Amino acid sequence: MDEALLRSLTPGVLGILVRRGADFAAAEDAVQDALVDAVRAWPADPPRDPKGWLVSVAWRRFLDATRSDAARRRREERVEEEPVPGPVAAADDTLQLYFLCAHPSLTPSSAVALTLRAVGGLTTRQIAQAYLVPEATMAQRVSRAKRTVSGVRLDRPGDVATVLRVLYLVFNEGYSGDVDLAAEAIRLTRQLAAAIDHPEVAGLLALMLLHHARRAARTAPDGSLVPLAEQDRSRWDTGAIAEGVAILQGALARDRLGEFQAQAAVAALHADAPTAGETDWVQIVEWYDELVGLTGNPVVRLNRAVAVGEADGPRAGLAALAELDDTLPRHTAVAAYLHERDGDPVTAARLYAEAARKAPNLAERDHLTRQAARLNAGRGG
Amino acid sequence: MAKYLLLKHYRGAPAPVNDVPMDRWTPEEISAHVQYMNDFAARLETTGEYVDSQALSAEGTFVRYDGEGRPPVTDGPFAETKDVIAGWMIIDVDSYERAVELAGELSAAPGAGGEPIHEWLELRPFLGVHPTVTE
């Protein structure tokens, strides 16, 4: 039984049932039943058209469930009611499902859970493991999300930006448990990119591929963080980088710049440099200027200050940093780095230690603590 | 989507407003208090925000290595000065504001006289285990 095939067919089947008028939660139950039937029936009798098979079985299950009162009579009439199995248009329905799962009425965590369940085809247990919460909690999160969107009509075009935000949230969860959420996010974004022609979808896919390409080099065997400048570039996935760059170039040629394309452009410039010293920081600053114009996001301004520090020297970087709110995440870490490059290890060590106390995750905290310790040891304690 | 620890203290936290030791409550008041916390946890499970909760014994012991071949040093039970953790609840919520809101609700558990105890809960974010993609 090809589990990947079943998983890839699930969203399309679900989308068709929803479009035919099935309530989302009922449709999902029916599709699950059909998947169980498929696991039983297919090894002995593989269907010629797996998707058509799933649609007709799921639809029958849906009718059984919703019309149980009249089940006996219906069973006799069923042959007449059933849509004929056969080729079905896939892209449109799957796309609607993405919009439904990322509906603005859902909280971010509900949207993520529903997307992984309905579009990704992951089991509730897998999603719960990935997010380190009990299965019962995740089951409630999914069923609440289903209830929230159960009355939502799918006749209006959804907001692509919301879908992209949800997918990026999944990607940033990275890896834990037996489901690689970064890889899952890439798979789903790829599927979305195939269903919809939109430069920002391409931009996000490129961004994910370019980040993901560096994953193996980003941590040492002991799990500690390796900064970009010190990464072993031979461990970068050149295939993923080439694919990401090609997708990005295609998107940029459309001349409808968005923040994911601009972020991907920065990532591409990093990926493009044979050594850290050959990084084109001047162009990176230009992309950050574009990003500031697009989003006004303070975190983007912080990243810009880092780039300015590399392009024009640490003093210029510190000047750019001084214009920003010092309560921003990673502000202290950036200040520490720029002070060290400016030849002030005492201030840098103090700031690294302070940044470590504020770090949002273990790897970053340990990395910053090591930076402070390195500078303190260099001064002979 | 961030996890927070709601830490309850026997000692070490500021005194609650309704500061009557639990052994001076009526049995009904204790039942109401326990029921409130159980209901709170059950409700968080239905909202998809519950992760874990555990109660701890009040009698903790500090233990320290005391050199090669020697038994570990302990501070003995019933030390009166140290902080003692009564228990915890772990929640997984969409925002810091939501975590504060829930901690406030838990702190309103009823105590003596059926009035909220206004217990001080310590709210601590978990450190994530993944490096983020920002470099």
Coordinates of C-alpha atoms in Angstrom, one line a residue:
Chain A
M1 CA 0.0 0.0 0.0
D2 CA 1.4 3.3 -1.1
E3 CA 0.9 5.6 1.9
A4 CA 2.4 8.6 0.1
L5 CA -0.1 8.1 -2.8
L6 CA -3.0 8.0 -0.5
R7 CA -1.8 11.1 1.3
S8 CA -1.3 13.0 -1.9
L9 CA -4.9 12.1 -3.1
T10 CA -6.6 13.0 0.2
P11 CA -6.9 16.8 -0.2
G12 CA -8.3 16.5 -3.7
V13 CA -10.9 13.9 -2.6
L14 CA -11.8 16.0 0.4
G15 CA -12.1 19.2 -1.8
I16 CA -14.5 17.5 -4.2
L17 CA -16.8 16.3 -1.4
V18 CA -16.8 19.8 0.1
R19 CA -17.6 21.4 -3.3
R20 CA -20.4 18.9 -3.8
G21 CA -22.0 20.4 -0.6
A22 CA -20.7 18.1 2.1
D23 CA -20.1 19.7 5.5
F24 CA -16.3 19.9 6.1
A25 CA -16.3 17.7 9.2
A26 CA -18.6 15.1 7.7
A27 CA -16.6 15.1 4.5
E28 CA -13.4 14.5 6.5
D29 CA -14.9 11.6 8.3
A30 CA -16.1 10.1 5.1
V31 CA -12.7 10.4 3.4
Q32 CA -11.1 8.7 6.4
D33 CA -13.5 5.8 6.1
A34 CA -12.7 5.6 2.4
L35 CA -9.0 5.6 3.1
V36 CA -9.5 2.7 5.5
D37 CA -11.5 0.8 2.8
A38 CA -8.7 1.5 0.3
V39 CA -6.1 0.0 2.7
R40 CA -8.2 -3.1 2.9
A41 CA -9.3 -3.4 -0.7
W42 CA -6.4 -2.1 -2.9
P43 CA -3.7 -4.8 -2.3
A44 CA -6.0 -7.5 -3.7
D45 CA -7.8 -5.4 -6.2
P46 CA -5.9 -2.2 -7.2
P47 CA -8.2 0.4 -8.9
R48 CA -7.4 1.8 -12.3
D49 CA -8.3 5.3 -11.1
P50 CA -7.4 5.6 -7.4
K51 CA -8.7 9.1 -7.0
G52 CA -12.0 8.3 -8.7
W53 CA -12.3 5.2 -6.5
L54 CA -11.7 7.2 -3.4
V55 CA -14.2 9.9 -4.4
S56 CA -17.0 7.4 -5.0
V57 CA -16.4 5.4 -1.9
A58 CA -16.1 8.6 0.2
W59 CA -19.2 10.0 -1.3
R60 CA -21.1 6.8 -0.6
R61 CA -19.8 6.9 3.0
F62 CA -20.9 10.5 3.3
L63 CA -24.4 9.6 2.1
D64 CA -24.6 6.6 4.4
A65 CA -23.7 8.8 7.4
T66 CA -26.0 11.7 6.6
R67 CA -29.0 9.7 5.5
S68 CA -28.8 6.8 7.9
D69 CA -32.6 7.1 8.6
A70 CA -33.4 6.2 5.0
A71 CA -30.4 3.9 4.6
R72 CA -32.2 0.8 3.5
R73 CA -34.1 2.5 0.8
R74 CA -31.1 4.6 -0.2
R75 CA -29.0 1.5 -0.6
E76 CA -31.3 0.3 -3.3
E77 CA -31.2 3.6 -5.1
R78 CA -27.5 4.2 -4.6
V79 CA -26.4 3.0 -8.0
E80 CA -28.5 5.8 -9.5
E81 CA -27.1 8.5 -7.2
E82 CA -23.5 7.8 -7.5
P83 CA -21.5 10.1 -9.7
V84 CA -19.6 8.0 -12.2
P85 CA -16.0 7.4 -11.1
G86 CA -13.6 8.8 -13.5
P87 CA -11.2 11.7 -14.2
V88 CA -11.7 14.6 -11.9
A89 CA -10.2 18.1 -12.0
A90 CA -7.8 18.3 -9.1
A91 CA -6.2 21.7 -8.8
D92 CA -9.2 23.8 -8.2
D93 CA -10.6 21.7 -5.3
T94 CA -7.3 21.3 -3.5
L95 CA -6.8 25.1 -3.7
Q96 CA -10.1 25.7 -2.1
L97 CA -9.1 23.4 0.7
Y98 CA -6.0 25.4 1.3
F99 CA -8.0 28.6 1.6
L100 CA -10.5 26.9 3.9
C101 CA -7.8 25.6 6.2
A102 CA -6.1 29.0 6.4
H103 CA -9.4 30.8 7.0
P104 CA -9.0 34.1 8.9
S105 CA -11.5 33.0 11.5
L106 CA -9.0 30.3 12.7
T107 CA -6.3 31.0 15.2
P108 CA -2.8 30.4 13.8
S109 CA -2.4 27.1 15.7
S110 CA -5.8 25.9 14.6
A111 CA -5.0 26.8 11.0
V112 CA -1.7 24.9 11.1
A113 CA -3.4 21.8 12.7
L114 CA -6.2 21.8 10.1
T115 CA -3.8 22.3 7.2
L116 CA -1.6 19.4 8.2
R117 CA -4.6 17.2 8.8
A118 CA -6.8 18.1 5.8
V119 CA -4.3 19.1 3.1
G120 CA -1.2 17.3 4.4
G121 CA -3.1 14.1 5.3
L122 CA -1.1 13.6 8.5
T123 CA -2.7 11.7 11.4
T124 CA -3.7 13.6 14.5
R125 CA -1.1 11.6 16.4
Q126 CA 1.7 12.6 14.0
I127 CA 0.7 16.3 14.3
A128 CA 0.5 16.1 18.1
Q129 CA 4.0 14.5 18.2
A130 CA 5.4 17.2 16.0
Y131 CA 4.1 19.9 18.3
L132 CA 4.8 18.0 21.5
V133 CA 1.2 18.2 22.9
P134 CA -1.0 15.3 23.9
E135 CA -3.0 13.6 21.1
A136 CA -6.3 14.5 22.9
T137 CA -5.3 18.2 22.8
M138 CA -4.5 18.1 19.2
A139 CA -7.7 16.2 18.4
Q140 CA -9.7 18.9 20.1
R141 CA -7.7 21.6 18.2
V142 CA -8.5 19.9 14.9
S143 CA -12.2 19.4 15.6
R144 CA -12.7 22.9 16.9
A145 CA -11.1 24.2 13.7
K146 CA -13.4 22.0 11.7
R147 CA -16.4 23.3 13.5
T148 CA -15.2 26.9 13.0
V149 CA -15.0 26.5 9.2
S150 CA -18.0 24.2 8.8
G151 CA -20.3 27.0 7.8
V152 CA -17.8 28.7 5.6
R153 CA -18.7 28.9 1.9
L154 CA -16.0 28.2 -0.6
D155 CA -17.4 30.3 -3.4
R156 CA -15.1 33.3 -2.9
P157 CA -11.4 33.4 -3.7
G158 CA -9.4 33.1 -0.5
D159 CA -6.5 35.2 0.6
V160 CA -3.2 33.7 -0.7
A161 CA -1.2 35.7 1.9
T162 CA -3.0 33.9 4.7
V163 CA -2.3 30.5 3.2
L164 CA 1.4 31.4 2.8
R165 CA 1.7 32.6 6.4
V166 CA 0.3 29.2 7.6
L167 CA 2.7 27.3 5.5
Y168 CA 5.6 29.4 6.7
L169 CA 4.6 28.7 10.3
V170 CA 4.7 25.0 9.6
F171 CA 8.1 25.3 8.0
N172 CA 9.6 27.3 10.9
E173 CA 8.6 24.5 13.3
G174 CA 11.4 22.6 11.7
Y175 CA 12.0 19.0 12.8
S176 CA 10.9 17.0 15.8
G177 CA 9.4 13.6 16.2
D178 CA 8.9 11.3 13.2
V179 CA 7.4 14.0 11.0
D180 CA 9.7 16.5 9.4
L181 CA 7.5 19.6 9.3
A182 CA 10.0 21.6 7.2
A183 CA 9.9 18.9 4.5
E184 CA 6.1 18.7 4.9
A185 CA 5.8 22.5 4.4
I186 CA 7.9 22.3 1.3
R187 CA 5.8 19.4 -0.1
L188 CA 2.5 21.4 0.6
T189 CA 3.9 24.6 -0.9
R190 CA 5.1 22.7 -4.0
Q191 CA 1.5 21.4 -4.3
L192 CA 0.1 24.9 -3.9
A193 CA 2.6 26.3 -6.4
A194 CA 1.4 23.7 -8.9
A195 CA -2.2 24.6 -8.3
I196 CA -1.9 28.4 -8.5
D197 CA 0.2 30.8 -10.5
H198 CA 1.3 33.4 -8.1
P199 CA 4.7 35.0 -7.7
E200 CA 4.6 35.0 -3.9
V201 CA 3.8 31.3 -3.8
A202 CA 6.9 30.8 -5.9
G203 CA 8.8 33.2 -3.7
L204 CA 7.9 31.2 -0.5
L205 CA 8.8 27.9 -2.2
A206 CA 12.1 29.3 -3.2
L207 CA 12.7 30.7 0.3
M208 CA 12.0 27.3 1.9
L209 CA 14.2 25.4 -0.5
L210 CA 17.1 27.8 0.0
H211 CA 16.8 27.7 3.8
H212 CA 16.3 23.9 3.8
A213 CA 19.4 23.5 1.5
R214 CA 21.6 24.7 4.4
R215 CA 20.0 22.6 7.1
A216 CA 22.7 19.9 7.3
A217 CA 25.4 22.6 7.8
R218 CA 23.5 24.7 10.3
T219 CA 24.1 22.5 13.3
A220 CA 27.1 20.6 14.6
P221 CA 26.9 16.9 15.4
D222 CA 26.3 17.8 19.1
G223 CA 23.3 19.9 18.1
S224 CA 25.0 23.3 18.6
L225 CA 24.3 26.1 16.2
V226 CA 26.8 26.9 13.4
P227 CA 26.7 30.5 12.3
L228 CA 26.3 31.1 8.6
A229 CA 29.9 32.4 8.2
E230 CA 31.3 29.2 9.7
Q231 CA 29.1 26.7 7.9
D232 CA 30.8 24.0 5.8
R233 CA 29.4 25.1 2.4
S234 CA 30.2 21.7 0.9
R235 CA 27.4 20.3 3.0
W236 CA 24.8 22.6 1.4
D237 CA 22.3 20.9 -0.9
T238 CA 23.3 22.3 -4.3
G239 CA 20.3 20.7 -6.0
A240 CA 17.9 22.4 -3.7
I241 CA 19.8 25.7 -4.1
A242 CA 19.7 25.5 -7.9
E243 CA 16.0 24.7 -7.8
G244 CA 15.2 27.6 -5.4
V245 CA 17.2 30.1 -7.4
A246 CA 15.5 29.0 -10.6
I247 CA 12.0 29.3 -9.1
L248 CA 13.0 32.7 -7.6
Q249 CA 14.2 34.0 -10.9
G250 CA 11.0 33.0 -12.6
A251 CA 9.0 34.8 -9.9
L252 CA 11.1 38.0 -10.0
A253 CA 10.7 38.1 -13.8
R254 CA 7.0 38.7 -13.2
D255 CA 7.8 42.0 -11.7
R256 CA 5.3 41.7 -8.8
L257 CA 7.7 41.8 -5.9
G258 CA 6.5 40.6 -2.4
E259 CA 8.2 39.9 0.9
F260 CA 8.8 36.2 0.3
Q261 CA 10.5 36.9 -3.0
A262 CA 12.7 39.5 -1.4
Q263 CA 13.6 37.2 1.5
A264 CA 14.4 34.5 -1.0
A265 CA 16.6 36.9 -2.9
V266 CA 18.6 37.5 0.3
A267 CA 18.8 33.7 0.9
A268 CA 19.9 33.2 -2.7
L269 CA 22.7 35.7 -2.3
H270 CA 24.0 33.9 0.7
A271 CA 23.7 30.5 -1.1
D272 CA 25.5 32.0 -4.1
A273 CA 28.7 33.0 -2.2
P274 CA 31.5 30.4 -2.5
T275 CA 32.9 31.7 0.9
A276 CA 31.4 33.9 3.6
G277 CA 33.9 36.6 2.7
E278 CA 32.6 36.7 -0.9
T279 CA 29.0 37.4 0.1
D280 CA 27.5 40.3 -1.8
W281 CA 26.5 42.3 1.2
V282 CA 25.8 45.5 -0.8
Q283 CA 23.1 43.8 -2.8
I284 CA 21.8 42.2 0.4
V285 CA 21.3 45.6 1.9
E286 CA 19.4 46.7 -1.2
W287 CA 17.0 43.7 -0.8
Y288 CA 16.5 44.6 2.8
D289 CA 15.7 48.1 1.7
E290 CA 13.0 46.6 -0.5
L291 CA 11.7 44.5 2.3
V292 CA 11.5 47.5 4.7
G293 CA 9.5 49.2 2.1
L294 CA 7.2 46.2 1.6
T295 CA 6.6 45.3 5.3
G296 CA 8.0 47.9 7.6
N297 CA 8.6 44.9 9.9
P298 CA 11.0 45.8 12.7
V299 CA 12.7 42.4 12.5
V300 CA 13.5 43.2 8.9
R301 CA 15.1 46.5 10.0
L302 CA 17.2 44.5 12.5
N303 CA 18.4 42.1 9.8
R304 CA 19.2 45.1 7.6
A305 CA 21.4 46.5 10.4
V306 CA 23.4 43.3 10.3
A307 CA 23.8 43.6 6.6
V308 CA 24.8 47.2 6.8
G309 CA 27.4 46.2 9.4
E310 CA 28.9 43.7 6.9
A311 CA 28.6 46.1 3.9
D312 CA 29.8 49.3 5.4
G313 CA 31.6 48.3 8.6
P314 CA 30.5 47.7 12.2
R315 CA 30.2 51.4 13.1
A316 CA 27.6 51.8 10.3
G317 CA 25.8 48.7 11.6
L318 CA 25.7 50.1 15.1
A319 CA 24.4 53.4 13.8
A320 CA 21.5 51.6 12.0
L321 CA 20.9 49.5 15.1
A322 CA 20.7 52.6 17.3
E323 CA 17.6 53.7 15.4
L324 CA 15.7 50.6 16.5
D325 CA 13.7 49.6 19.6
D326 CA 16.2 47.7 21.8
T327 CA 13.5 45.3 23.0
L328 CA 13.3 43.6 19.6
P329 CA 14.1 39.9 19.7
R330 CA 17.8 39.4 18.9
H331 CA 18.6 43.1 19.2
T332 CA 21.1 42.4 21.9
A333 CA 22.7 39.6 20.1
V334 CA 23.2 41.8 17.0
A335 CA 24.7 44.6 19.2
A336 CA 27.1 42.1 20.8
Y337 CA 28.3 40.9 17.4
L338 CA 28.8 44.4 16.0
H339 CA 30.7 45.5 19.1
E340 CA 33.0 42.5 18.9
R341 CA 33.7 43.3 15.2
D342 CA 34.3 46.9 16.2
G343 CA 37.1 45.8 18.6
D344 CA 35.3 46.1 21.9
P345 CA 35.3 42.5 23.4
V346 CA 34.3 43.7 26.9
T347 CA 31.0 45.3 25.8
A348 CA 30.5 42.4 23.4
A349 CA 30.9 39.7 26.1
R350 CA 28.5 41.5 28.4
L351 CA 25.9 41.8 25.6
Y352 CA 26.3 38.2 24.5
A353 CA 25.6 37.1 28.0
E354 CA 22.5 39.3 28.2
A355 CA 21.4 38.1 24.8
A356 CA 21.7 34.5 25.9
R357 CA 19.3 35.1 28.8
K358 CA 16.7 36.4 26.3
A359 CA 17.2 33.7 23.7
P360 CA 14.0 32.0 22.5
N361 CA 15.5 28.5 22.1
L362 CA 18.1 26.2 23.5
A363 CA 20.5 26.1 20.6
E364 CA 20.6 29.9 20.3
R365 CA 21.0 30.3 24.1
D366 CA 23.9 27.9 24.2
H367 CA 25.5 29.5 21.1
L368 CA 25.4 33.0 22.6
T369 CA 26.6 31.7 26.0
R370 CA 29.6 30.2 24.2
Q371 CA 30.3 33.5 22.5
A372 CA 30.4 35.3 25.8
A373 CA 32.6 32.6 27.3
R374 CA 35.0 32.8 24.4
L375 CA 35.5 36.5 24.8
N376 CA 35.7 36.3 28.6
A377 CA 38.3 33.5 28.3
G378 CA 40.3 35.6 25.8
R379 CA 40.6 38.3 28.4
G380 CA 42.1 35.8 30.9
G381 CA 38.9 35.6 33.0
Chain B
M1 CA 1.9 28.5 19.4
A2 CA 4.2 28.6 22.3
K3 CA 4.4 26.6 25.5
Y4 CA 4.3 28.2 28.9
L5 CA 4.7 26.8 32.3
L6 CA 2.3 28.0 35.0
L7 CA 4.2 27.3 38.2
K8 CA 2.4 27.1 41.6
H9 CA 4.5 27.6 44.7
Y10 CA 3.9 26.4 48.3
R11 CA 6.5 28.9 49.4
G12 CA 8.8 31.4 47.7
A13 CA 6.1 33.3 45.8
P14 CA 4.5 36.5 47.2
A15 CA 1.6 35.8 49.6
P16 CA -1.8 35.5 47.9
V17 CA -4.5 38.0 48.8
N18 CA -6.8 35.5 50.3
D19 CA -4.0 33.9 52.4
V20 CA -5.6 31.3 54.5
P21 CA -3.6 27.9 54.8
M22 CA -5.5 25.2 53.1
D23 CA -5.9 23.1 56.3
R24 CA -8.1 25.9 57.7
W25 CA -10.5 25.7 54.8
T26 CA -13.7 23.7 55.0
P27 CA -13.8 20.4 53.1
E28 CA -16.3 21.9 50.8
E29 CA -14.0 24.8 50.0
I30 CA -11.2 22.4 49.3
S31 CA -13.4 20.4 47.0
A32 CA -14.5 23.6 45.2
H33 CA -10.8 24.5 44.7
V34 CA -9.8 21.1 43.3
Q35 CA -12.9 21.1 41.1
Y36 CA -12.1 24.5 39.7
M37 CA -8.6 23.4 38.7
N38 CA -9.9 20.1 37.1
D39 CA -12.5 22.1 35.2
F40 CA -9.9 24.5 34.1
A41 CA -7.7 21.7 32.7
A42 CA -10.6 20.0 31.0
R43 CA -11.7 23.2 29.4
L44 CA -8.2 23.9 28.1
E45 CA -8.1 20.4 26.6
T46 CA -11.3 21.2 24.6
T47 CA -9.7 24.5 23.3
G48 CA -6.6 22.6 22.3
E49 CA -4.4 24.5 24.7
Y50 CA -3.7 21.8 27.4
V51 CA -0.3 20.0 27.6
D52 CA 0.2 18.7 31.1
S53 CA -0.3 19.3 34.7
Q54 CA 1.1 17.6 37.8
A55 CA 1.1 18.3 41.5
L56 CA 4.2 17.8 43.6
S57 CA 4.7 16.8 47.2
A58 CA 5.6 19.7 49.6
E59 CA 8.5 17.8 51.0
G60 CA 11.4 18.3 48.5
T61 CA 15.1 17.7 49.4
F62 CA 18.1 19.5 48.0
V63 CA 20.9 17.0 47.2
R64 CA 24.5 17.7 46.4
Y65 CA 27.6 15.6 45.4
D66 CA 30.0 15.7 48.3
G67 CA 33.2 14.3 46.9
E68 CA 34.5 10.9 45.8
G69 CA 33.4 8.0 47.9
R70 CA 31.1 10.1 50.1
P71 CA 27.4 9.9 50.2
P72 CA 25.5 12.9 48.7
V73 CA 24.8 15.7 51.1
T74 CA 21.1 16.4 51.6
D75 CA 19.5 19.4 53.4
G76 CA 17.0 17.1 55.1
P77 CA 13.3 17.3 54.8
F78 CA 11.3 20.2 56.0
A79 CA 13.7 23.0 55.3
E80 CA 11.7 26.2 56.1
T81 CA 13.5 28.8 53.9
K82 CA 13.6 27.4 50.4
D83 CA 11.2 27.8 47.6
V84 CA 8.9 24.8 47.2
I85 CA 7.0 24.1 44.0
A86 CA 3.5 22.8 44.5
G87 CA 2.8 21.8 41.0
W88 CA 2.6 23.0 37.4
M89 CA 0.4 23.2 34.4
I90 CA 1.8 23.4 30.9
I91 CA -0.2 25.2 28.2
D92 CA 0.3 25.7 24.5
V93 CA -1.2 29.0 23.3
D94 CA -1.2 31.4 20.4
S95 CA 0.2 34.4 22.3
Y96 CA 1.8 35.7 25.5
E97 CA -1.4 37.7 26.1
R98 CA -3.4 34.5 26.1
A99 CA -1.0 32.8 28.5
V100 CA -1.4 35.8 30.9
E101 CA -5.1 35.6 30.6
L102 CA -5.2 31.9 31.5
A103 CA -2.8 32.3 34.4
G104 CA -5.1 35.0 35.7
E105 CA -8.0 32.6 35.5
L106 CA -6.1 29.8 37.3
S107 CA -5.1 32.3 40.0
A108 CA -8.7 33.0 40.6
A109 CA -9.4 29.4 41.9
P110 CA -11.7 29.7 45.0
G111 CA -10.2 29.3 48.5
A112 CA -11.4 30.1 52.0
G113 CA -14.9 31.6 52.1
G114 CA -15.3 30.6 48.4
E115 CA -13.4 33.7 47.4
P116 CA -10.6 33.7 44.8
I117 CA -7.3 33.1 46.5
H118 CA -5.5 35.5 44.1
E119 CA -2.5 33.1 44.2
W120 CA 0.7 34.3 42.5
L121 CA 1.5 32.0 39.6
E122 CA 4.9 32.1 37.9
L123 CA 4.5 32.2 34.1
R124 CA 7.6 31.0 32.2
P125 CA 7.9 30.5 28.5
F126 CA 9.5 27.2 27.3
L127 CA 12.7 27.5 25.3
G128 CA 12.1 26.1 21.9
V129 CA 14.2 23.1 20.8
H130 CA 14.6 24.1 17.2
P131 CA 17.0 26.6 15.8
T132 CA 14.9 29.0 13.7
V133 CA 15.7 29.7 10.1
T134 CA 16.9 33.2 10.7
E135 CA 20.6 33.4 10.4

